[in-house]
Coordinates of C-alpha atoms in Angstrom, one line a residue:
M20 CA 70.0 111.1 74.0
S21 CA 66.1 111.0 73.6
P22 CA 64.4 110.9 76.5
S23 CA 62.8 107.4 76.8
A24 CA 66.5 106.3 75.8
L25 CA 67.4 107.5 79.2
A26 CA 64.2 105.8 81.0
D27 CA 65.5 102.6 79.5
Q28 CA 69.0 103.1 80.0
F29 CA 68.9 104.6 83.8
G30 CA 64.8 103.8 84.5
P31 CA 65.9 100.5 86.5
T32 CA 68.8 101.7 88.6
L33 CA 66.5 104.6 89.5
F34 CA 63.5 102.1 90.2
G35 CA 66.3 99.8 92.8
L36 CA 67.0 103.8 94.3
C37 CA 63.1 104.6 94.8
V38 CA 62.5 101.1 96.0
H39 CA 65.3 101.5 99.1
L40 CA 64.6 105.0 100.1
C41 CA 60.5 104.0 100.3
G42 CA 59.6 100.3 99.7
R43 CA 57.8 99.0 96.8
R44 CA 54.3 100.7 97.1
G45 CA 56.0 104.8 97.5
A46 CA 58.7 103.7 94.9
E47 CA 56.3 103.9 92.2
D48 CA 55.1 106.8 92.8
L49 CA 59.1 108.4 93.9
Y50 CA 59.6 106.9 90.7
Q51 CA 57.5 108.5 88.2
E52 CA 57.5 111.9 90.3
T53 CA 61.3 112.1 89.6
W54 CA 61.1 111.2 85.7
V55 CA 58.2 114.0 85.4
R56 CA 61.0 116.0 87.3
I57 CA 63.8 114.7 84.7
L58 CA 61.8 116.1 81.8
E59 CA 61.0 119.6 83.4
K60 CA 65.0 119.9 84.2
L61 CA 66.1 118.2 80.9
P62 CA 66.6 121.7 78.7
R63 CA 68.7 122.6 82.0
Y64 CA 70.8 119.6 82.2
N65 CA 74.8 119.5 81.3
P66 CA 75.2 116.6 79.1
E67 CA 79.1 117.2 79.7
R68 CA 78.2 115.8 83.5
P69 CA 77.4 111.7 84.0
F70 CA 73.6 111.8 84.0
L71 CA 72.7 109.2 86.9
P72 CA 74.0 111.6 89.9
W73 CA 72.2 114.4 88.0
A74 CA 69.1 112.6 88.3
A75 CA 69.4 110.3 91.5
K76 CA 70.2 113.9 93.3
I77 CA 66.8 115.2 91.8
C78 CA 65.2 112.0 93.3
V79 CA 66.9 111.9 96.4
N80 CA 65.9 115.8 96.7
L81 CA 62.0 114.5 95.7
Y82 CA 62.0 111.7 98.5
R83 CA 63.3 114.4 101.3
D84 CA 60.5 117.1 100.2
N85 CA 57.9 114.8 101.2
L86 CA 58.8 113.8 104.1
R87 CA 59.8 117.2 105.2
R88 CA 56.3 118.1 103.8
E89 CA 54.6 115.2 105.5
K90 CA 56.9 115.9 108.6
L91 CA 56.9 112.2 109.2
R92 CA 58.8 109.6 108.6
A93 CA 55.9 107.5 107.8
F94 CA 55.4 109.3 104.0
F95 CA 55.8 106.0 102.9
P96 CA 55.5 103.2 105.7
L97 CA 58.9 101.4 105.7
E98 CA 56.7 98.3 106.8
D99 CA 56.0 97.6 103.4
R100 CA 59.3 97.2 102.5
P101 CA 60.3 93.6 101.0
R102 CA 62.1 92.2 103.0
A103 CA 64.4 89.0 102.4
E104 CA 64.7 85.8 105.0
P105 CA 67.7 86.1 107.3
D106 CA 70.3 83.8 106.4
G107 CA 71.9 83.4 109.3
G108 CA 75.5 85.0 111.1
F109 CA 75.4 87.6 113.5
A110 CA 72.8 89.5 111.9
G111 CA 70.7 88.5 108.8
K112 CA 69.7 90.7 105.9
M113 CA 66.3 91.5 107.5
E114 CA 68.2 92.9 111.1
I115 CA 71.0 94.4 108.9
E116 CA 68.1 96.4 106.6
D117 CA 65.8 97.1 110.0
A118 CA 69.0 98.5 111.4
V119 CA 69.6 100.7 108.2
D120 CA 66.0 101.7 107.8
R121 CA 66.3 103.1 111.9
L122 CA 69.4 105.3 110.8
P123 CA 68.8 109.0 111.4
E124 CA 67.8 110.2 107.6
K125 CA 72.0 111.6 106.5
Y126 CA 73.5 108.4 107.6
R127 CA 70.4 106.5 105.9
I128 CA 70.5 108.5 102.5
A129 CA 74.7 108.1 102.4
V130 CA 74.3 104.5 102.9
I131 CA 72.1 103.6 100.4
L132 CA 73.6 105.1 97.6
R133 CA 77.0 104.2 98.4
C134 CA 76.2 100.5 99.7
C135 CA 72.9 99.3 98.2
E136 CA 73.0 101.4 94.4
N137 CA 77.0 101.1 94.6
L138 CA 77.6 104.9 93.9
S139 CA 81.2 106.3 93.9
E140 CA 82.0 108.6 96.8
A141 CA 82.1 111.3 94.2
E142 CA 78.8 110.4 92.5
T143 CA 77.1 110.4 96.0
A144 CA 78.8 113.8 97.7
A145 CA 77.4 115.3 94.4
I146 CA 74.3 114.0 94.8
L147 CA 73.8 115.0 98.5
G148 CA 75.6 118.0 98.2
I149 CA 78.6 117.4 100.5
S150 CA 81.9 116.6 100.1
P151 CA 83.3 113.3 99.6
G152 CA 84.8 113.7 102.4
G153 CA 81.5 114.3 104.3
V154 CA 80.5 110.8 102.6
K155 CA 83.5 109.6 104.1
S156 CA 82.1 110.9 107.6
R157 CA 79.1 109.8 107.3
L158 CA 79.5 106.8 106.4
S159 CA 81.9 106.0 109.1
R160 CA 79.1 107.4 111.4
A161 CA 76.8 105.0 110.2
R162 CA 79.2 102.0 110.4
K163 CA 79.2 102.5 114.0
L164 CA 75.5 103.3 114.2
L165 CA 74.9 99.9 112.8
K166 CA 77.2 98.0 114.5
E167 CA 75.9 99.6 117.9
A168 CA 72.3 98.9 117.2
L169 CA 73.4 95.0 115.6
Y170 CA 75.1 94.5 119.0
D171 CA 72.3 95.1 121.6
E172 CA 70.0 92.8 118.8
I173 CA 72.2 89.6 119.5
K174 CA 72.6 90.7 123.5

């Protein structure tokens, strides 16, 4: 498959992942950097394996590398993220997004891949380089932390 066909087919999904990871402004840079890296590594890609988990892993690794390089979570300011208006209930979307933003990085990325990007546990595990059981464990811990955070907000 040609690079432009890959970009047409998987570009929107990868851009959505970038937005979830770092907000709208940072997403554009991460998205471009991801495609540059994908094109560099494309000759080593095994076409017998699914493309999206391979490309998403590149994206997540670039995001992590950027965070490590800066040694600050403020590499992509969270304030720049587009936010939905709260829609009532025990917590609005904004409160949930804020709570997810405050999760430790390893839990936050697992939640984004599994819940926001709707990847399977196997795909999430492949991207993160952990077992499917490790994904379940991270998601379970993330749910517990989110429950505590959201409960504290409504107190």
